[in-house]
Amino acid sequence: MVRIRKSIEDVQEYIPGKTIEEVAKRYGVRPENVIKLASNENPLGPSPKVVKAIKENATLANRYPPADAGELREALSKYVGFPPDQIVAGAGADGVMDVVTRLFIEKGHEVLIPIPTFPYYEIFARACGGTLRFISRDENFDVSADDVLSATTKKTKMVIICSPNNPTGNQMSVSELKKILDEVNVAVMVDEAYVEFADFSVTPLVREYENLIVVRTMSKAFGLAGLRIGYGILPAKIAREYMKIAPAFSVNKLGIAAGIAALGDKKHLHKTQEIVKKGRAFLQNNIPFKTYPSQANFVLMDVSPLTAEEVCEALMKKGIIVRDCSSFRGAGNSLIRVSVGTSDENQCVVGALREVSS
Amino acid sequence: MVRIRKSIEDVQEYIPGKTIEEVAKRYGVRPENVIKLASNENPLGPSPKVVKAIKENATLANRYPPADAGELREALSKYVGFPPDQIVAGAGADGVMDVVTRLFIEKGHEVLIPIPTFPYYEIFARACGGTLRFISRDENFDVSADDVLSATTKKTKMVIICSPNNPTGNQMSVSELKKILDEVNVAVMVDEAYVEFADFSVTPLVREYENLIVVRTMSKAFGLAGLRIGYGILPAKIAREYMKIAPAFSVNKLGIAAGIAALGDKKHLHKTQEIVKKGRAFLQNNIPFKTYPSQANFVLMDVSPLTAEEVCEALMKKGIIVRDCSSFRGAGNSLIRVSVGTSDENQCVVGALREVSS
């Protein structure tokens, strides 16, 4: 066969969560009765303004979106308080982070990643030919600036920090992040996909540091996972280079319309934040296993001495999908992540976990 | 500033065509009176089945699409007559070609591209750290297998051929392509974005060669440019590697629903093909400049001794946007590409060109 690049051959395939259809088929449950709390989606659904915008734009599906998602970037600019030339948009936060990684990483470069965390960073880095250096988080899943700095070598060209961290839910403090930014002269990418559910954001630091890139998404708090809209807040100089290699038209036309509509419905956002914070507390107080504090729209639990696999299997038989974290590097085999759902869904998953644990 | 990869700094920014809004603003024309024949979009719009599918799925915008676009790949599989494990789908043909290029190209590798052609191949290749080797097409914009083979060096790892070629409209024959595939041991990617308007496809050759990747799109004949759906037909072994590094969820949820609906409306496809073939002949017979034969939904003209810039400027003043090809490498400064529009639009552009030429 024609030769594939060596660094690609070494990439491990990403294992996504099970879909409703898969579980319904395998366990003989009706799809409409399956509860999916595995992908940290918005339990309220999209804003009614979004639904309206999509319907109004449906007949324009044959037209290309603007190449640079200009109008959406302007709306995002207002939302985050940075000028449009410091905002880039792409096909989901994944799409944005992939392009950012490409700006800095090539064969021979090292990428530092505290684990356990979102597995995709590793795939981006390897696809660029980069080498991974993993830092183990402590028993509370915290990672200190010192841990990061002492793992840095001459080859390190990028540090990727997920905060709030997926799947653990904890944030890195502003002071720890500043310590890292003060010391390293490489790109630091912070994934703030869950920031709307957290107590603070590190975005203001983009004004102070020329090597900080914050990536966010409209998939979670704005309920637009299906439309693939991610964005970055970054120094204008890096944004210019980003625009040169990012695929044009990477945010689709309905996504642009929906994104602008979602940013215009603060009520829906606040309702989402409220329902998530309430549901998160309910899950933390009622799940019959050790849970961890969370600044995100999910809760992590440790089901040991049971394994995540057996608990997830037992839940799927009841038509409930949660996320087995065993495929997350460094997560062991007893961690499960459950998304905050509607009040009914939360009660349902707690009830099922009680049965499993008794 | 933190160091961006050298090969990225050398990338030239892509210059997209002017948008309706830009032209309306600049020339004081009402946006609804602007005719855009610059992006080879479907003049009929999307199929009514597509519009229905989008509206029906709008409330599901908060849910992630399936990671591998499975159902859409099954529908594409039936359309092209290859099994689903030989089909990959991505965010537009651009998205697919970007991932394919990444499978093969890294620093030190060469990519062979006959020019003038679609400028994006160059960006993908440079973003991977590759070096470009351009082959000039002849006076009819043809390129022979011998031209390609004699430009091949030890460093060549990929050949990219657009066929029908954008912006020239001509196809490479099956026998010439076979000559290349028989001789080279590197990846050959053929971009068939416009194949539904052509006399033949080279897709059947994917059964014979383990190094041929054909990339297509739903943006043109299927009228889904706004939704970003591209796909590849390729050997299963390469498809597996592709799936490892391709961003998950790269086709959005509405795109998947719309794509399946579009593939189910053969009537709309045939109507599109008919209107394009008729309109293409009309443009070729009535444009008052030298035109070239076309197997695509656009016609290329040479306006010399005028320049493309002055003719495009004159048309924009009349509210008509066509594509100045001067930014396409090797295209000179007198080539203009005009998309086939509706019968009214075609008459309008011909009338305007007659005024300019007289």
Short mmCIF file of N, CA and C in Angstrom, two decimals, chain A residues 94-219:
data_model
loop_
_atom_site.label_atom_id
_atom_site.label_comp_id
_atom_site.label_asym_id
_atom_site.label_seq_id
_atom_site.Cartn_x
_atom_site.Cartn_y
_atom_site.Cartn_z
N ASP A 94 -13.27 21.36 18.58
CA ASP A 94 -12.30 20.40 18.03
C ASP A 94 -11.63 20.96 16.78
N GLY A 95 -12.46 21.50 15.89
CA GLY A 95 -11.94 22.05 14.64
C GLY A 95 -10.98 23.20 14.91
N VAL A 96 -11.34 24.07 15.87
CA VAL A 96 -10.49 25.21 16.20
C VAL A 96 -9.17 24.74 16.82
N MET A 97 -9.27 23.80 17.75
CA MET A 97 -8.05 23.33 18.43
C MET A 97 -7.12 22.59 17.49
N ASP A 98 -7.71 21.90 16.52
CA ASP A 98 -6.91 21.21 15.52
C ASP A 98 -6.06 22.22 14.74
N VAL A 99 -6.69 23.30 14.29
CA VAL A 99 -5.96 24.31 13.52
C VAL A 99 -4.91 24.99 14.41
N VAL A 100 -5.27 25.32 15.64
CA VAL A 100 -4.30 25.96 16.55
C VAL A 100 -3.08 25.06 16.75
N THR A 101 -3.34 23.78 16.98
CA THR A 101 -2.22 22.84 17.19
C THR A 101 -1.31 22.83 15.97
N ARG A 102 -1.92 22.87 14.81
CA ARG A 102 -1.15 22.87 13.56
C ARG A 102 -0.25 24.08 13.38
N LEU A 103 -0.64 25.19 14.01
CA LEU A 103 0.18 26.41 13.90
C LEU A 103 1.55 26.22 14.56
N PHE A 104 1.59 25.38 15.58
CA PHE A 104 2.80 25.32 16.41
C PHE A 104 3.55 24.00 16.35
N ILE A 105 2.84 22.91 16.00
CA ILE A 105 3.44 21.58 16.19
C ILE A 105 3.80 20.91 14.88
N GLU A 106 5.02 20.41 14.81
CA GLU A 106 5.41 19.55 13.71
C GLU A 106 6.31 18.44 14.27
N LYS A 107 6.74 17.56 13.40
CA LYS A 107 7.59 16.43 13.78
C LYS A 107 8.75 16.91 14.68
N GLY A 108 8.96 16.23 15.78
CA GLY A 108 10.06 16.59 16.66
C GLY A 108 9.65 17.49 17.81
N HIS A 109 8.46 18.09 17.71
CA HIS A 109 7.97 18.96 18.79
C HIS A 109 7.23 18.14 19.85
N GLU A 110 7.27 18.67 21.08
CA GLU A 110 6.54 18.01 22.16
C GLU A 110 5.34 18.83 22.61
N VAL A 111 4.26 18.13 22.98
CA VAL A 111 3.06 18.76 23.51
C VAL A 111 2.84 18.23 24.93
N LEU A 112 2.66 19.16 25.87
CA LEU A 112 2.45 18.78 27.28
C LEU A 112 0.96 18.75 27.59
N ILE A 113 0.49 17.65 28.17
CA ILE A 113 -0.94 17.53 28.49
C ILE A 113 -1.13 16.89 29.86
N PRO A 114 -1.76 17.62 30.81
CA PRO A 114 -2.11 16.98 32.08
C PRO A 114 -3.26 16.00 31.86
N ILE A 115 -3.14 14.79 32.42
CA ILE A 115 -4.18 13.76 32.23
C ILE A 115 -4.70 13.26 33.57
N PRO A 116 -5.89 12.67 33.64
CA PRO A 116 -6.82 12.41 32.54
C PRO A 116 -7.48 13.68 32.03
N THR A 117 -7.76 13.68 30.72
CA THR A 117 -8.41 14.82 30.09
C THR A 117 -9.07 14.39 28.78
N PHE A 118 -9.63 15.34 28.08
CA PHE A 118 -10.29 15.10 26.79
C PHE A 118 -9.30 14.45 25.81
N PRO A 119 -9.62 13.26 25.29
CA PRO A 119 -8.64 12.50 24.52
C PRO A 119 -8.26 13.12 23.17
N TYR A 120 -9.03 14.07 22.70
CA TYR A 120 -8.79 14.57 21.35
C TYR A 120 -7.47 15.34 21.18
N TYR A 121 -7.01 15.97 22.27
CA TYR A 121 -5.77 16.76 22.16
C TYR A 121 -4.64 15.89 21.63
N GLU A 122 -4.65 14.66 22.13
CA GLU A 122 -3.61 13.72 21.77
C GLU A 122 -3.66 13.41 20.27
N ILE A 123 -4.86 13.26 19.76
CA ILE A 123 -5.02 12.96 18.33
C ILE A 123 -4.53 14.12 17.48
N PHE A 124 -4.93 15.35 17.84
CA PHE A 124 -4.47 16.53 17.09
C PHE A 124 -2.95 16.58 17.06
N ALA A 125 -2.36 16.41 18.24
CA ALA A 125 -0.91 16.55 18.36
C ALA A 125 -0.19 15.49 17.52
N ARG A 126 -0.66 14.25 17.61
CA ARG A 126 -0.01 13.17 16.84
C ARG A 126 -0.22 13.38 15.34
N ALA A 127 -1.41 13.88 14.95
CA ALA A 127 -1.67 14.11 13.53
C ALA A 127 -0.68 15.13 12.97
N CYS A 128 -0.19 16.01 13.82
CA CYS A 128 0.81 17.01 13.40
C CYS A 128 2.24 16.44 13.46
N GLY A 129 2.37 15.20 13.90
CA GLY A 129 3.70 14.62 14.01
C GLY A 129 4.35 14.90 15.36
N GLY A 130 3.61 15.50 16.29
CA GLY A 130 4.16 15.84 17.60
C GLY A 130 4.26 14.64 18.53
N THR A 131 5.07 14.80 19.57
CA THR A 131 5.24 13.77 20.59
C THR A 131 4.50 14.25 21.84
N LEU A 132 3.87 13.32 22.55
CA LEU A 132 3.11 13.71 23.74
C LEU A 132 3.96 13.53 24.99
N ARG A 133 3.77 14.44 25.94
CA ARG A 133 4.34 14.29 27.28
C ARG A 133 3.19 14.49 28.24
N PHE A 134 2.87 13.45 28.98
CA PHE A 134 1.71 13.50 29.87
C PHE A 134 2.12 13.82 31.29
N ILE A 135 1.34 14.66 31.95
CA ILE A 135 1.56 14.96 33.37
C ILE A 135 0.37 14.40 34.13
N SER A 136 0.65 13.57 35.13
CA SER A 136 -0.47 12.99 35.89
C SER A 136 -1.04 14.01 36.86
N ARG A 137 -2.34 14.21 36.83
CA ARG A 137 -3.00 15.06 37.81
C ARG A 137 -2.98 14.36 39.18
N ASP A 138 -3.14 15.12 40.26
CA ASP A 138 -3.10 14.50 41.60
C ASP A 138 -4.42 13.84 41.96
N GLU A 139 -4.57 13.44 43.22
CA GLU A 139 -5.77 12.64 43.59
C GLU A 139 -7.06 13.44 43.46
N ASN A 140 -6.95 14.79 43.48
CA ASN A 140 -8.14 15.62 43.22
C ASN A 140 -8.20 16.08 41.77
N PHE A 141 -7.32 15.53 40.98
CA PHE A 141 -7.20 15.87 39.56
C PHE A 141 -6.68 17.28 39.32
N ASP A 142 -6.04 17.87 40.33
CA ASP A 142 -5.40 19.16 40.13
C ASP A 142 -4.03 18.97 39.52
N VAL A 143 -3.57 20.02 38.86
CA VAL A 143 -2.20 20.02 38.33
C VAL A 143 -1.63 21.40 38.64
N SER A 144 -0.43 21.43 39.16
CA SER A 144 0.16 22.71 39.55
C SER A 144 1.04 23.26 38.44
N ALA A 145 1.29 24.55 38.49
CA ALA A 145 2.21 25.17 37.53
C ALA A 145 3.58 24.51 37.62
N ASP A 146 3.99 24.18 38.84
CA ASP A 146 5.30 23.54 39.00
C ASP A 146 5.37 22.20 38.28
N ASP A 147 4.28 21.42 38.36
CA ASP A 147 4.24 20.14 37.65
C ASP A 147 4.45 20.37 36.15
N VAL A 148 3.75 21.37 35.63
CA VAL A 148 3.83 21.65 34.20
C VAL A 148 5.24 22.14 33.85
N LEU A 149 5.74 23.10 34.63
CA LEU A 149 7.04 23.70 34.30
C LEU A 149 8.16 22.67 34.39
N SER A 150 8.08 21.77 35.35
CA SER A 150 9.19 20.81 35.48
C SER A 150 9.13 19.74 34.40
N ALA A 151 8.00 19.62 33.71
CA ALA A 151 7.91 18.65 32.61
C ALA A 151 8.33 19.26 31.27
N THR A 152 8.52 20.57 31.26
CA THR A 152 8.88 21.27 30.02
C THR A 152 10.32 20.95 29.61
N THR A 153 10.51 20.71 28.31
CA THR A 153 11.87 20.51 27.79
C THR A 153 12.09 21.51 26.65
N LYS A 154 13.28 21.46 26.07
CA LYS A 154 13.58 22.34 24.94
C LYS A 154 12.66 22.06 23.75
N LYS A 155 12.20 20.83 23.67
CA LYS A 155 11.35 20.44 22.54
C LYS A 155 9.88 20.84 22.72
N THR A 156 9.50 21.21 23.95
CA THR A 156 8.10 21.55 24.21
C THR A 156 7.71 22.79 23.43
N LYS A 157 6.64 22.69 22.64
CA LYS A 157 6.18 23.84 21.87
C LYS A 157 4.74 24.22 22.20
N MET A 158 4.11 23.42 23.06
CA MET A 158 2.70 23.70 23.35
C MET A 158 2.27 23.00 24.64
N VAL A 159 1.44 23.71 25.42
CA VAL A 159 0.84 23.14 26.62
C VAL A 159 -0.67 23.23 26.42
N ILE A 160 -1.37 22.13 26.65
CA ILE A 160 -2.83 22.14 26.48
C ILE A 160 -3.49 21.84 27.83
N ILE A 161 -4.32 22.77 28.29
CA ILE A 161 -4.99 22.61 29.57
C ILE A 161 -6.50 22.74 29.39
N CYS A 162 -7.21 21.74 29.84
CA CYS A 162 -8.67 21.77 29.77
C CYS A 162 -9.17 22.28 31.13
N SER A 163 -9.96 23.37 31.13
CA SER A 163 -10.35 23.98 32.40
C SER A 163 -11.65 24.75 32.24
N PRO A 164 -12.75 24.30 32.86
CA PRO A 164 -12.92 23.09 33.66
C PRO A 164 -12.52 21.84 32.87
N ASN A 165 -11.88 20.92 33.58
CA ASN A 165 -11.33 19.76 32.90
C ASN A 165 -12.39 18.69 32.64
N ASN A 166 -12.38 18.19 31.41
CA ASN A 166 -13.21 17.06 31.02
C ASN A 166 -12.34 15.82 31.14
N PRO A 167 -12.66 14.82 31.94
CA PRO A 167 -13.95 14.51 32.55
C PRO A 167 -14.01 14.79 34.06
N THR A 168 -13.06 15.57 34.60
CA THR A 168 -13.01 15.64 36.07
C THR A 168 -13.78 16.82 36.65
N GLY A 169 -13.97 17.89 35.87
CA GLY A 169 -14.82 19.00 36.31
C GLY A 169 -14.12 20.13 37.05
N ASN A 170 -12.85 19.97 37.39
CA ASN A 170 -12.15 21.02 38.15
C ASN A 170 -11.45 22.02 37.24
N GLN A 171 -11.23 23.24 37.78
CA GLN A 171 -10.58 24.32 37.03
C GLN A 171 -9.16 24.55 37.53
N MET A 172 -8.29 25.04 36.64
CA MET A 172 -6.98 25.51 37.09
C MET A 172 -7.16 26.97 37.50
N SER A 173 -6.56 27.37 38.62
CA SER A 173 -6.75 28.75 39.09
C SER A 173 -6.00 29.73 38.19
N VAL A 174 -6.46 30.97 38.19
CA VAL A 174 -5.83 32.02 37.39
C VAL A 174 -4.36 32.18 37.79
N SER A 175 -4.09 32.10 39.09
CA SER A 175 -2.70 32.32 39.54
C SER A 175 -1.77 31.20 39.07
N GLU A 176 -2.26 29.95 39.08
CA GLU A 176 -1.42 28.85 38.58
C GLU A 176 -1.16 29.02 37.09
N LEU A 177 -2.22 29.37 36.35
CA LEU A 177 -2.05 29.54 34.91
C LEU A 177 -1.07 30.68 34.62
N LYS A 178 -1.17 31.76 35.37
CA LYS A 178 -0.25 32.89 35.18
C LYS A 178 1.19 32.46 35.42
N LYS A 179 1.40 31.63 36.42
CA LYS A 179 2.76 31.13 36.69
C LYS A 179 3.32 30.42 35.46
N ILE A 180 2.46 29.63 34.82
CA ILE A 180 2.91 28.91 33.62
C ILE A 180 3.21 29.91 32.50
N LEU A 181 2.27 30.82 32.26
CA LEU A 181 2.41 31.79 31.17
C LEU A 181 3.64 32.68 31.38
N ASP A 182 3.94 32.98 32.64
CA ASP A 182 5.10 33.82 32.94
C ASP A 182 6.42 33.12 32.62
N GLU A 183 6.40 31.80 32.74
CA GLU A 183 7.67 31.07 32.64
C GLU A 183 7.95 30.49 31.26
N VAL A 184 6.90 30.04 30.57
CA VAL A 184 7.16 29.36 29.30
C VAL A 184 7.03 30.33 28.12
N ASN A 185 7.79 30.01 27.08
CA ASN A 185 7.74 30.85 25.89
C ASN A 185 7.10 30.08 24.73
N VAL A 186 6.14 29.22 25.06
CA VAL A 186 5.48 28.41 24.03
C VAL A 186 3.98 28.66 24.11
N ALA A 187 3.28 28.16 23.12
CA ALA A 187 1.83 28.36 23.08
C ALA A 187 1.14 27.60 24.22
N VAL A 188 0.25 28.29 24.90
CA VAL A 188 -0.56 27.64 25.94
C VAL A 188 -2.02 27.72 25.47
N MET A 189 -2.62 26.56 25.23
CA MET A 189 -4.02 26.55 24.78
C MET A 189 -4.88 26.06 25.93
N VAL A 190 -5.86 26.89 26.32
CA VAL A 190 -6.78 26.51 27.39
C VAL A 190 -8.16 26.24 26.77
N ASP A 191 -8.66 25.05 27.00
CA ASP A 191 -9.96 24.65 26.48
C ASP A 191 -11.02 24.98 27.53
N GLU A 192 -11.81 26.01 27.25
CA GLU A 192 -12.87 26.45 28.18
C GLU A 192 -14.26 26.06 27.67
N ALA A 193 -14.38 24.86 27.14
CA ALA A 193 -15.67 24.41 26.58
C ALA A 193 -16.81 24.54 27.60
N TYR A 194 -16.47 24.38 28.89
CA TYR A 194 -17.52 24.34 29.93
C TYR A 194 -17.58 25.60 30.77
N VAL A 195 -16.95 26.67 30.30
CA VAL A 195 -16.74 27.85 31.15
C VAL A 195 -18.04 28.50 31.64
N GLU A 196 -19.11 28.39 30.86
CA GLU A 196 -20.37 29.03 31.28
C GLU A 196 -20.96 28.40 32.54
N PHE A 197 -20.44 27.25 32.94
CA PHE A 197 -20.92 26.60 34.16
C PHE A 197 -19.93 26.77 35.30
N ALA A 198 -18.89 27.56 35.08
CA ALA A 198 -17.80 27.69 36.05
C ALA A 198 -17.87 29.03 36.78
N ASP A 199 -17.03 29.18 37.81
CA ASP A 199 -17.04 30.42 38.60
C ASP A 199 -16.24 31.54 37.94
N PHE A 200 -15.27 31.18 37.09
CA PHE A 200 -14.47 32.22 36.45
C PHE A 200 -13.94 31.74 35.10
N SER A 201 -13.43 32.69 34.31
CA SER A 201 -12.81 32.39 33.02
C SER A 201 -11.41 32.99 33.02
N VAL A 202 -10.50 32.38 32.28
CA VAL A 202 -9.14 32.93 32.18
C VAL A 202 -8.99 33.83 30.96
N THR A 203 -10.09 34.03 30.23
CA THR A 203 -10.04 34.81 29.00
C THR A 203 -9.40 36.20 29.15
N PRO A 204 -9.66 36.94 30.27
CA PRO A 204 -9.02 38.26 30.38
C PRO A 204 -7.50 38.22 30.23
N LEU A 205 -6.88 37.08 30.54
CA LEU A 205 -5.42 36.97 30.43
C LEU A 205 -4.92 37.06 28.99
N VAL A 206 -5.83 36.86 28.02
CA VAL A 206 -5.41 36.97 26.62
C VAL A 206 -4.91 38.39 26.33
N ARG A 207 -5.41 39.37 27.11
CA ARG A 207 -4.94 40.75 26.95
C ARG A 207 -3.50 40.92 27.44
N GLU A 208 -3.10 40.07 28.38
CA GLU A 208 -1.78 40.22 29.00
C GLU A 208 -0.68 39.37 28.37
N TYR A 209 -1.06 38.25 27.76
CA TYR A 209 -0.04 37.31 27.30
C TYR A 209 -0.14 37.08 25.79
N GLU A 210 1.00 37.07 25.13
CA GLU A 210 0.97 36.90 23.68
C GLU A 210 1.00 35.42 23.28
N ASN A 211 1.02 34.53 24.27
CA ASN A 211 1.07 33.10 23.94
C ASN A 211 -0.12 32.31 24.47
N LEU A 212 -1.17 33.02 24.88
CA LEU A 212 -2.36 32.33 25.41
C LEU A 212 -3.48 32.29 24.37
N ILE A 213 -4.00 31.10 24.15
CA ILE A 213 -5.13 30.90 23.24
C ILE A 213 -6.23 30.21 24.03
N VAL A 214 -7.38 30.86 24.14
CA VAL A 214 -8.52 30.25 24.84
C VAL A 214 -9.51 29.76 23.79
N VAL A 215 -9.91 28.50 23.91
CA VAL A 215 -10.85 27.93 22.94
C VAL A 215 -12.16 27.61 23.66
N ARG A 216 -13.26 27.93 23.00
CA ARG A 216 -14.58 27.70 23.59
C ARG A 216 -15.52 27.08 22.55
N THR A 217 -16.73 26.82 22.97
CA THR A 217 -17.67 26.14 22.09
C THR A 217 -19.08 26.68 22.29
N MET A 218 -19.92 26.52 21.26
CA MET A 218 -21.35 26.80 21.43
C MET A 218 -22.13 25.49 21.60
N SER A 219 -21.41 24.38 21.76
CA SER A 219 -22.05 23.07 21.86
C SER A 219 -22.69 22.80 23.21
#
